[in-house]
Tab-separated table of C-alpha atoms and ligand atoms in Angstrom:
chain	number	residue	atom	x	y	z
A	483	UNK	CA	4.733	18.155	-17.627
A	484	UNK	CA	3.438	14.969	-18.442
A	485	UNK	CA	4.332	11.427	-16.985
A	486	UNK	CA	3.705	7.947	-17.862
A	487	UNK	CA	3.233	5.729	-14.857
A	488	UNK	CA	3.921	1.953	-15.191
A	489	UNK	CA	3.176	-0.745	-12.374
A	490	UNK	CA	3.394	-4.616	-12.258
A	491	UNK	CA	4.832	-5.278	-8.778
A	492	UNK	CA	2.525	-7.862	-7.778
A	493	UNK	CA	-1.139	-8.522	-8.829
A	494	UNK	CA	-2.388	-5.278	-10.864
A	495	UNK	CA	-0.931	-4.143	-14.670
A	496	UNK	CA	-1.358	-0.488	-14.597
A	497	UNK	CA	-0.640	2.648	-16.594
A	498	UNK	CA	-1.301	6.553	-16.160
A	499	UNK	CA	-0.836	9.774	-17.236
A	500	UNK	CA	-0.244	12.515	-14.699
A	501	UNK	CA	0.255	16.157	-15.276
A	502	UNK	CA	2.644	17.762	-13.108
A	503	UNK	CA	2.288	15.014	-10.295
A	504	UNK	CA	-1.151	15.901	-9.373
A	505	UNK	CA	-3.863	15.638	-11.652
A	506	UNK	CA	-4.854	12.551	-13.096
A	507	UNK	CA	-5.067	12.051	-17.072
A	508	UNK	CA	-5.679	8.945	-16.866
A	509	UNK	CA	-5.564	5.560	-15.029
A	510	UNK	CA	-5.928	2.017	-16.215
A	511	UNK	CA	-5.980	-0.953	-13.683
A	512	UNK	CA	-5.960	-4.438	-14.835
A	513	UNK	CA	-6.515	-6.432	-12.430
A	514	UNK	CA	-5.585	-9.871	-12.016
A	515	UNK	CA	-7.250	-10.597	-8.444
A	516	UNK	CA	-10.383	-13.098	-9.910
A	517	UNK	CA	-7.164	-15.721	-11.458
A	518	UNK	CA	-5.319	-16.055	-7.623
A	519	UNK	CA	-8.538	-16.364	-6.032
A	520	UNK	CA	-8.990	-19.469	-6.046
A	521	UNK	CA	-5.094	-20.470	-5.151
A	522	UNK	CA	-6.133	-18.239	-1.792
A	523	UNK	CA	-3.087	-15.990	-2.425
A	524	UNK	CA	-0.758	-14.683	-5.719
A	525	UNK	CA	1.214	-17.124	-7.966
A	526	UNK	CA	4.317	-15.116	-9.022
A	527	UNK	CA	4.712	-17.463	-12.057
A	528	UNK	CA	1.069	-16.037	-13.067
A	529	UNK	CA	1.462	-12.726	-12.197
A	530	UNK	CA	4.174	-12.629	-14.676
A	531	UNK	CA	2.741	-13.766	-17.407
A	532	UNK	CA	-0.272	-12.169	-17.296
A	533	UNK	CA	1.443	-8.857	-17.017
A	534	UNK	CA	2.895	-9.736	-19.961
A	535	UNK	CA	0.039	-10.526	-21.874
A	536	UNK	CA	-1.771	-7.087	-20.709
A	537	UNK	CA	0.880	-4.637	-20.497
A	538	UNK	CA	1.115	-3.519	-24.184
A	539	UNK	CA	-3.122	-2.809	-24.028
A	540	UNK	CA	-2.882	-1.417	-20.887
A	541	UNK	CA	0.137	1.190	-21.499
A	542	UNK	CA	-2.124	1.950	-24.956
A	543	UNK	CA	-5.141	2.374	-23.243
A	544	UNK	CA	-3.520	4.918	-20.261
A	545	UNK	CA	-2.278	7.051	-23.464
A	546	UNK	CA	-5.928	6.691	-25.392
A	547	UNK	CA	-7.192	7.773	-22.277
A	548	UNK	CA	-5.555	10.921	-21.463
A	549	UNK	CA	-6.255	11.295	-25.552
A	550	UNK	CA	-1.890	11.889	-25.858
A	551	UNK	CA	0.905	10.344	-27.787
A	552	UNK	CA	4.086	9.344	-26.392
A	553	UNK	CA	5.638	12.646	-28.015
A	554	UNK	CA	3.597	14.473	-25.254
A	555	UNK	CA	5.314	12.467	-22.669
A	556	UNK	CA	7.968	13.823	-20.846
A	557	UNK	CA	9.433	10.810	-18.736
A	558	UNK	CA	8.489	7.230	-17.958
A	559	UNK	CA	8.124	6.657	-14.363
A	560	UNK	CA	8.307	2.354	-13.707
A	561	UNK	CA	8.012	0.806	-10.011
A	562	UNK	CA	11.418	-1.156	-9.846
A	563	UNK	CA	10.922	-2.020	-6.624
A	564	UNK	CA	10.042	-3.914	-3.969
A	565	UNK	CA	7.827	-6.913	-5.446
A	566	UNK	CA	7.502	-10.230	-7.066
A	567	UNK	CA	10.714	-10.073	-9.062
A	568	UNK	CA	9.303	-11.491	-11.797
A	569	UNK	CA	6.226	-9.651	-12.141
A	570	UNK	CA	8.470	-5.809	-11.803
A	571	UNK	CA	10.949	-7.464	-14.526
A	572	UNK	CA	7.957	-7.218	-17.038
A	573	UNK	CA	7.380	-3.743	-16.192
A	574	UNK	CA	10.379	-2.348	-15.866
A	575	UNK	CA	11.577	-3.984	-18.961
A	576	UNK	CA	8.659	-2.339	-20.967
A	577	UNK	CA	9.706	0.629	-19.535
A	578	UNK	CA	13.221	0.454	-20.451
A	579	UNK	CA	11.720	-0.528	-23.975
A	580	UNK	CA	9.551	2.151	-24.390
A	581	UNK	CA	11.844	5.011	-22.670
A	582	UNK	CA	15.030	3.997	-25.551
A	583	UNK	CA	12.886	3.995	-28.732
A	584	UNK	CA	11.064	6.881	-27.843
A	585	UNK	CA	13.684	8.376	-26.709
A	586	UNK	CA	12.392	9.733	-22.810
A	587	UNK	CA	14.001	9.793	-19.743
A	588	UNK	CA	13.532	6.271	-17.712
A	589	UNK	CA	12.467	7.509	-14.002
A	590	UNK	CA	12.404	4.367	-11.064
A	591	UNK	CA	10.244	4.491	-8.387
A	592	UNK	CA	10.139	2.976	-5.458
A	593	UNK	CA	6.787	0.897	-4.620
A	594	UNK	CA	5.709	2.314	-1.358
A	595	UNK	CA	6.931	6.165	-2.108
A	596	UNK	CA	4.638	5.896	-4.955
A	597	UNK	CA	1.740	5.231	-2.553
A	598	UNK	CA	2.558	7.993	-0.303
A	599	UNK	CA	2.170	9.662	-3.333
A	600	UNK	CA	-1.386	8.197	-3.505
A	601	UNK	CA	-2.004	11.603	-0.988
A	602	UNK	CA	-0.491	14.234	-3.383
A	603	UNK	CA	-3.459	13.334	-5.926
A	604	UNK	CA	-5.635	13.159	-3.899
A	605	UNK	CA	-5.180	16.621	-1.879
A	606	UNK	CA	-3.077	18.953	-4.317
A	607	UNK	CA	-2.238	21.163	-1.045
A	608	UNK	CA	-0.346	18.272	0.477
A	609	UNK	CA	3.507	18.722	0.633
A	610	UNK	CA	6.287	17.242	2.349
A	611	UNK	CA	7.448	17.290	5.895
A	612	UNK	CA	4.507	15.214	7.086
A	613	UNK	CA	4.105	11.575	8.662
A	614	UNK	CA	3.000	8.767	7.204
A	615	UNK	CA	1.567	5.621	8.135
A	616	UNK	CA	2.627	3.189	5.278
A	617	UNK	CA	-0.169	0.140	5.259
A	618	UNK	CA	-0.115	-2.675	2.303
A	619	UNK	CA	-0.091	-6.208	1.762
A	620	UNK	CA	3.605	-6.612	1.846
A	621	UNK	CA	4.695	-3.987	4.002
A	622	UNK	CA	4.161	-1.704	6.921
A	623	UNK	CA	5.716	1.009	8.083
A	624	UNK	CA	6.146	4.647	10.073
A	625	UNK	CA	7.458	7.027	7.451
A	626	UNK	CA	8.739	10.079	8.009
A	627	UNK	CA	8.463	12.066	4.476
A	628	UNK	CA	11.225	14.879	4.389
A	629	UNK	CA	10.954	15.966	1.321
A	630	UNK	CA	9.334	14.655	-2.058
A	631	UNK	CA	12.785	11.948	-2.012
A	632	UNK	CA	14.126	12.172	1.299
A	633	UNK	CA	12.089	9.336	3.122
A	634	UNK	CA	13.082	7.862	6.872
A	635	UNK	CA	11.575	4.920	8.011
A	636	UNK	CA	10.735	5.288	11.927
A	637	UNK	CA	8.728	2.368	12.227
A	638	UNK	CA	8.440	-1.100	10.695
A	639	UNK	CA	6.735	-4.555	10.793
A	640	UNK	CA	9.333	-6.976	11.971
A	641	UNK	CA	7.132	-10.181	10.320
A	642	UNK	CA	3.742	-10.393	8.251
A	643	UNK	CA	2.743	-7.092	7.087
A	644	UNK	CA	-0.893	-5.175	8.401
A	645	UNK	CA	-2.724	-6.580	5.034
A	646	UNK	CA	-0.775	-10.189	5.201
A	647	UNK	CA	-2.418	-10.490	8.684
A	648	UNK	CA	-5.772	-9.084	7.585
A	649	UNK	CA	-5.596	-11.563	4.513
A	650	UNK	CA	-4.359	-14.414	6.518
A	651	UNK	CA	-7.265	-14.676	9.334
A	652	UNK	CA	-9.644	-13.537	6.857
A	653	UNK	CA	-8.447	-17.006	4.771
A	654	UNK	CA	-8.976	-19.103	8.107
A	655	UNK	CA	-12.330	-18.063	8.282
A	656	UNK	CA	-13.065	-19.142	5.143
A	657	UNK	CA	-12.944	-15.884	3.502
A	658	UNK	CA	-11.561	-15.655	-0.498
A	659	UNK	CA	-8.346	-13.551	-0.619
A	660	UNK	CA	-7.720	-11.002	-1.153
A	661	UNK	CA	-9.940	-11.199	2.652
A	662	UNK	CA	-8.933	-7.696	4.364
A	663	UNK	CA	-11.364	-6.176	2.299
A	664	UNK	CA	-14.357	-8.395	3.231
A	665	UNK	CA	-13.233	-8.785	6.419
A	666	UNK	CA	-13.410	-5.000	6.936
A	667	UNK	CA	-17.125	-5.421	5.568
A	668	UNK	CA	-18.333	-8.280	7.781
A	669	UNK	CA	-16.221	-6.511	10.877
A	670	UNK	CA	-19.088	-3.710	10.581
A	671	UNK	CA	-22.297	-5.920	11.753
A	672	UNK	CA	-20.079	-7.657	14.585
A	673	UNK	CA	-19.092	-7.115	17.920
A	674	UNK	CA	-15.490	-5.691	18.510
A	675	UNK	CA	-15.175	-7.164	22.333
A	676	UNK	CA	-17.011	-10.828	21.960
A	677	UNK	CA	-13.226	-11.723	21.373
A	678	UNK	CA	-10.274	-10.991	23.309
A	679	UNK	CA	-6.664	-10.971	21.319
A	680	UNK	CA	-3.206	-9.642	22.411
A	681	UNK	CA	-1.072	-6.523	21.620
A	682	UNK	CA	2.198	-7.684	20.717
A	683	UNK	CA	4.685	-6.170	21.877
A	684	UNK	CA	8.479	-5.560	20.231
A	685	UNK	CA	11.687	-5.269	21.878
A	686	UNK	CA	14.123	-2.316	20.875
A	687	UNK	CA	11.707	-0.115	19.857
A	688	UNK	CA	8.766	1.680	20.222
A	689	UNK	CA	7.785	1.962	17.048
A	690	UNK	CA	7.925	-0.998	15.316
A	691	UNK	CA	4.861	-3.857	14.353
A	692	UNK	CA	4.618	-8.073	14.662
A	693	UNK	CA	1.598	-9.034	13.795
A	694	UNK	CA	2.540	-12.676	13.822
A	695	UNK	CA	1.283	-13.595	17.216
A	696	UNK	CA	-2.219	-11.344	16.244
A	697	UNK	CA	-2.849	-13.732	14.048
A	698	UNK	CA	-1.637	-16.768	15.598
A	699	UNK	CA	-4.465	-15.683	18.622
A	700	UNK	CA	-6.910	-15.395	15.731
A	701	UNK	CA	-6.445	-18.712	14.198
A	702	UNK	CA	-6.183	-20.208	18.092
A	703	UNK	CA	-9.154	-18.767	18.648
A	704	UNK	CA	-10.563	-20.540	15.122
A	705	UNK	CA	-9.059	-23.756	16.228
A	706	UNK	CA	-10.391	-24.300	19.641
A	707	UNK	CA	-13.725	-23.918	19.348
A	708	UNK	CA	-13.539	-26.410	15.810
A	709	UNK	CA	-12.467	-29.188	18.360
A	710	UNK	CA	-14.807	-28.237	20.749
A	711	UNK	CA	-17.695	-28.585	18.448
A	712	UNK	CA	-18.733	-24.719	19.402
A	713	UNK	CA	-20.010	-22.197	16.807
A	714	UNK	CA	-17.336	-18.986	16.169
A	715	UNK	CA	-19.522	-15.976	15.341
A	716	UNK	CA	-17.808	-14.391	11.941
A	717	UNK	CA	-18.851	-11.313	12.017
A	718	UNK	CA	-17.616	-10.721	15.627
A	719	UNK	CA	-14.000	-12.104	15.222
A	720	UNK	CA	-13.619	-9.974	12.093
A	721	UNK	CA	-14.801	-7.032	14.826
A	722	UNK	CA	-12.311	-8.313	17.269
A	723	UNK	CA	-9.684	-8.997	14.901
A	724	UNK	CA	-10.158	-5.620	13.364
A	725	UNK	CA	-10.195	-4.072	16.129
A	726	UNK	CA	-6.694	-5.404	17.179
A	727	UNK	CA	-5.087	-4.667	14.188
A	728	UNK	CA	-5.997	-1.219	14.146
A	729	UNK	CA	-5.251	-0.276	17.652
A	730	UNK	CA	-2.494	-1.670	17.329
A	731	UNK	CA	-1.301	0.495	14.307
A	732	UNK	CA	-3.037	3.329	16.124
A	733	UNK	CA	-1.499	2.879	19.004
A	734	UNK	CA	2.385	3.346	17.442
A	735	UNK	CA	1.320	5.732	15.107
A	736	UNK	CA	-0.183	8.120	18.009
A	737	UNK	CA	3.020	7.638	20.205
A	738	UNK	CA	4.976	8.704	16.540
A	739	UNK	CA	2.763	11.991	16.023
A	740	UNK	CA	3.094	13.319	19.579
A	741	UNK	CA	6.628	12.703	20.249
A	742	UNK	CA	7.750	14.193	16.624
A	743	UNK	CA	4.862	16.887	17.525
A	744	UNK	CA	3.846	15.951	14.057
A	745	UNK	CA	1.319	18.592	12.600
A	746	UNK	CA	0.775	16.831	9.292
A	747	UNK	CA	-0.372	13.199	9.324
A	748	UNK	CA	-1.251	10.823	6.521
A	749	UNK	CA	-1.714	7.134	5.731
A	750	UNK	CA	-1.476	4.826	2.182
A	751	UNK	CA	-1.357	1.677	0.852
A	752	UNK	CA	-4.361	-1.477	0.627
A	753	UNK	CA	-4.759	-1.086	3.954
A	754	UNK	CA	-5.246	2.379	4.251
A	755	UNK	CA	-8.840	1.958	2.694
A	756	UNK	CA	-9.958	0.510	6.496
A	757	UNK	CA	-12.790	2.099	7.318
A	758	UNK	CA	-11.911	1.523	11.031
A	759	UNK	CA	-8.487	2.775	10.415
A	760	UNK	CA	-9.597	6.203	8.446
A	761	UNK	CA	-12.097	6.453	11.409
A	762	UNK	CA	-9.176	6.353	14.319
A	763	UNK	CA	-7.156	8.626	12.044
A	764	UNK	CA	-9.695	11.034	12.166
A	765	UNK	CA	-10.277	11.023	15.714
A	766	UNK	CA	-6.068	11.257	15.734
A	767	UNK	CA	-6.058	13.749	14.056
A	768	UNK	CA	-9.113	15.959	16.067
A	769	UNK	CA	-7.134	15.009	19.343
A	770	UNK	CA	-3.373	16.126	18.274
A	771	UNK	CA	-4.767	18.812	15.962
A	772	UNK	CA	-2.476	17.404	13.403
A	773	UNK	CA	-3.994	17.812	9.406
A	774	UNK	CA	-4.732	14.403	8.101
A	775	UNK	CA	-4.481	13.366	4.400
A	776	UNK	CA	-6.203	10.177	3.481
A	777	UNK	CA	-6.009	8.808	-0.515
A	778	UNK	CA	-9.335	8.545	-2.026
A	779	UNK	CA	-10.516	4.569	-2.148
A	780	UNK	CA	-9.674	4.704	-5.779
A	781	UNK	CA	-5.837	5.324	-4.757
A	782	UNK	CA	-5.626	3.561	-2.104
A	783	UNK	CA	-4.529	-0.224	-3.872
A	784	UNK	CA	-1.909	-0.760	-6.382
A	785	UNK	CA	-2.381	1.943	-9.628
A	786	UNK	CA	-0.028	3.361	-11.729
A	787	UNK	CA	-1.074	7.513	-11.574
A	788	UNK	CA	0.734	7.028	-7.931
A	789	UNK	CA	4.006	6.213	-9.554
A	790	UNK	CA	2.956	8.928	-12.397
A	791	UNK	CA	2.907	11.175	-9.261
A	792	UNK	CA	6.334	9.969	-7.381
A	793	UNK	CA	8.013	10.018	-10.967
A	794	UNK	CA	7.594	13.320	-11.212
A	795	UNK	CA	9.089	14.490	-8.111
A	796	UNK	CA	11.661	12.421	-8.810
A	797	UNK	CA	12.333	13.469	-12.209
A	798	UNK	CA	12.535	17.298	-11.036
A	799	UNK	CA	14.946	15.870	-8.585
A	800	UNK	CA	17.492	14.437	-11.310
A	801	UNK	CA	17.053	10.700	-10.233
A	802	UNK	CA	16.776	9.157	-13.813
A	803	UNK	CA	17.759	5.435	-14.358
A	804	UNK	CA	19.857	3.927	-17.603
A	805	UNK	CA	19.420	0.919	-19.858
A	806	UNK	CA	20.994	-0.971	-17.018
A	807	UNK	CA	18.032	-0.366	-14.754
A	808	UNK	CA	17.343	-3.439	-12.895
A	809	UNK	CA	14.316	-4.513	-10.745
A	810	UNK	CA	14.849	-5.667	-6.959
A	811	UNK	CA	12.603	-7.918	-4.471
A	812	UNK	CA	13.568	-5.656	-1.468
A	813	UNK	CA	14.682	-2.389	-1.457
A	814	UNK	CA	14.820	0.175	1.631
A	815	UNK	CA	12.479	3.416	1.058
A	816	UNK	CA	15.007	5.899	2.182
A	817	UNK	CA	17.589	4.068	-0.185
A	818	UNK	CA	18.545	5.797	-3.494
A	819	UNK	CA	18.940	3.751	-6.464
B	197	KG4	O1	-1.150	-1.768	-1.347
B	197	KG4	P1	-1.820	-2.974	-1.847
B	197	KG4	O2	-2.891	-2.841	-2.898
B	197	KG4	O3	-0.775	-3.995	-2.389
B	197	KG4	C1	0.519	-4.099	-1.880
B	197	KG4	O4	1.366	-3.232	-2.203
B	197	KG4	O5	0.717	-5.051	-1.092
B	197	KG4	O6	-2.442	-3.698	-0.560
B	197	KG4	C2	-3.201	-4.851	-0.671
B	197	KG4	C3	-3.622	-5.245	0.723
B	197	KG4	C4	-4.268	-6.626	0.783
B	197	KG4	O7	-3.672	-7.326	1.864
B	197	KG4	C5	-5.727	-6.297	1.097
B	197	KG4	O8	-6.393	-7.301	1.829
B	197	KG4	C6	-5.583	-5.043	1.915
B	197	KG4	O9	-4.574	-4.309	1.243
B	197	KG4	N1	-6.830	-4.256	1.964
B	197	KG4	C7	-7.540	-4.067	3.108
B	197	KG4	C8	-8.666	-3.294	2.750
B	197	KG4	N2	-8.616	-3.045	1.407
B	197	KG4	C9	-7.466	-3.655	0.949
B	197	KG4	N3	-7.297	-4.454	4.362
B	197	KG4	C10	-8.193	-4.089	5.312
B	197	KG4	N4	-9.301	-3.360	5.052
B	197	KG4	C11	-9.584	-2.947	3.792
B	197	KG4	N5	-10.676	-2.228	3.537
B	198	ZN	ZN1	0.972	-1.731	-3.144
């Protein structure tokens, strides 16, 4: 069974094909990263319009690629949620387009399921109960994936997300967003202990993030030695800064996997293409014994064969949407439509 996957929830246009929620047809990725650049972040009133302007040639192209018509689709999958309202609203309105002339089932997906489902392309053997750690730019959490659309959320950032506080220091060292990924770059030549930061604790629960006063000690850190006149070595507070971020995550994510005696382990999202991070995971996983299921690079930022992949599991599962579909900012992962 074939799915079209559309996504336009923040910075990226993207359409796939996906056979049977694991192999990939085809996967088209415009991205739209060089136009924020130099804003230092993403304009939702740009976003918008270009996904406008590239949807139609990307959707093509996905088809094209996967060399099938839309009478070889069997459902359109569309990420309704959570994002820039205004940049979903173009997809899922193409979607809704598409889905009543051709006639094909309309199939909503929720952002971050569909990159958990990053892991079921990238290891075909991979199937629900496992944990997940849940890593973007807007979001992070401790998933707990029951079943293909049974998701509980044990863990979750109470402020910025792990990428927002990657992106944000990497920005106040003067490096162009989106800065996690050169900031994981740089963090390999420097020294991990030249700076101290915290490890900030939550109250109520074990599990959950705030990464707000991480990077508050970063940009401290930044600030001082600017009035002092001294030099900050780059390369080392990426290290440190890395370093913090990832123990941190490490740290919850551990305490998750051995209390739940979790024997299947996986991680997604931006974020999840850390090379520190895939590192620790590995050595979590060679401690607990727990299998671990990484996305390849490729899947590991916002596509569309993801939602291909999450649409399909949904699809088998009944959850189809109407003409009424709407698009929402925020919206829970365990939550149904
Ligand atoms: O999942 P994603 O593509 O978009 C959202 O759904 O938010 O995640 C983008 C985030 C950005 O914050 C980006 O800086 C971060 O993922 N990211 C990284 C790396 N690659 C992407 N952060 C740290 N290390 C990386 N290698
Ligand atoms: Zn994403």
């Amino acid at each position: 069974m074939l799915i079209l996957g559309i996504e336009t929830s923040c910075d990226e246009t993207a359409a796939a094909v996906v056979e049977d929620g694991r192999r990939v047809l085809s996967s088209v990725v415009a991205s739209q990263i060089e136009e924020h650049r130099i804003y230092g972040g993403v304009v939702p009133e740009i976003a918008s319009r270009r996904h406008s302007e590239a949807i139609t040639a990307v959707v093509n192209g996905a088809l094209s690629e996967a060399e099938v018509t839309l009478a070889d689709i069997s459902a359109i999958a569309v990420t309704y949620a959570p994002g820039l309202i205004g940049a979903l609203l173009v997809g899922v309105n193409f979607a809704k387009g598409l889905a009543l002339s051709a006639g094909l089932p309309l199939v909503p997906v929720h952002h971050l399921r569909g990159h958990i489902a990053s892991n079921y392309l990238s290891h075909p053997e991979l199937q629900p109960t496992f944990l997940c750690l849940v890593v973007s730019g807007g979001h992070s959490h401790i998933v707990d994936v029951q079943d293909y659309d049974t998701l509980n959320v044990v863990g979750r950032t109470r402020d910025d997300a792990a990428g927002e506080a990657f992106d944000k220091a990497a920005r106040a060292m003067g490096i162009p967003y989106p800065g996690g990924v050169e900031l994981d770059r740089i963090a390999e030549g420097g020294d991990p202990g030249r700076y101290p930061l915290p490890r900030p604790r939550v109250d109520g629960s074990r599990y959950d993030f705030s990464f707000s006063g991480l990077k508050t000690a970063a940009l401290n850190i930044l600030h001082n030695a600017r009035q002092r006149g001294e030099e900050i070595s780059v390369p080392d507070l990426c290290a440190s800064y890395r370093r913090a971020v990832v123990d941190y995550l490490l740290d919850h994510f551990s305490l998750a996997v051995r209390e739940r005696g979790a024997r299947h382990i996986a991680a997604a999202g931006g974020v999840s293409a850390n090379r520190l991070l895939r590192r620790e995971l590995e050595n979590l996983s060679r401690e607990t014994g727990a299998a671990l299921y990484l996305p390849e690079l490729k899947y590991c930022g916002d596509n569309a064969a993801m939602i291909a992949s999450q649409g399909y599991y949904e699809f088998l599962k009944g959850h189809t949407a109407g003409m009424s579909l709407n698009a929402y900012p925020q919206r829970d992962i365990s939550a149904g439509l």
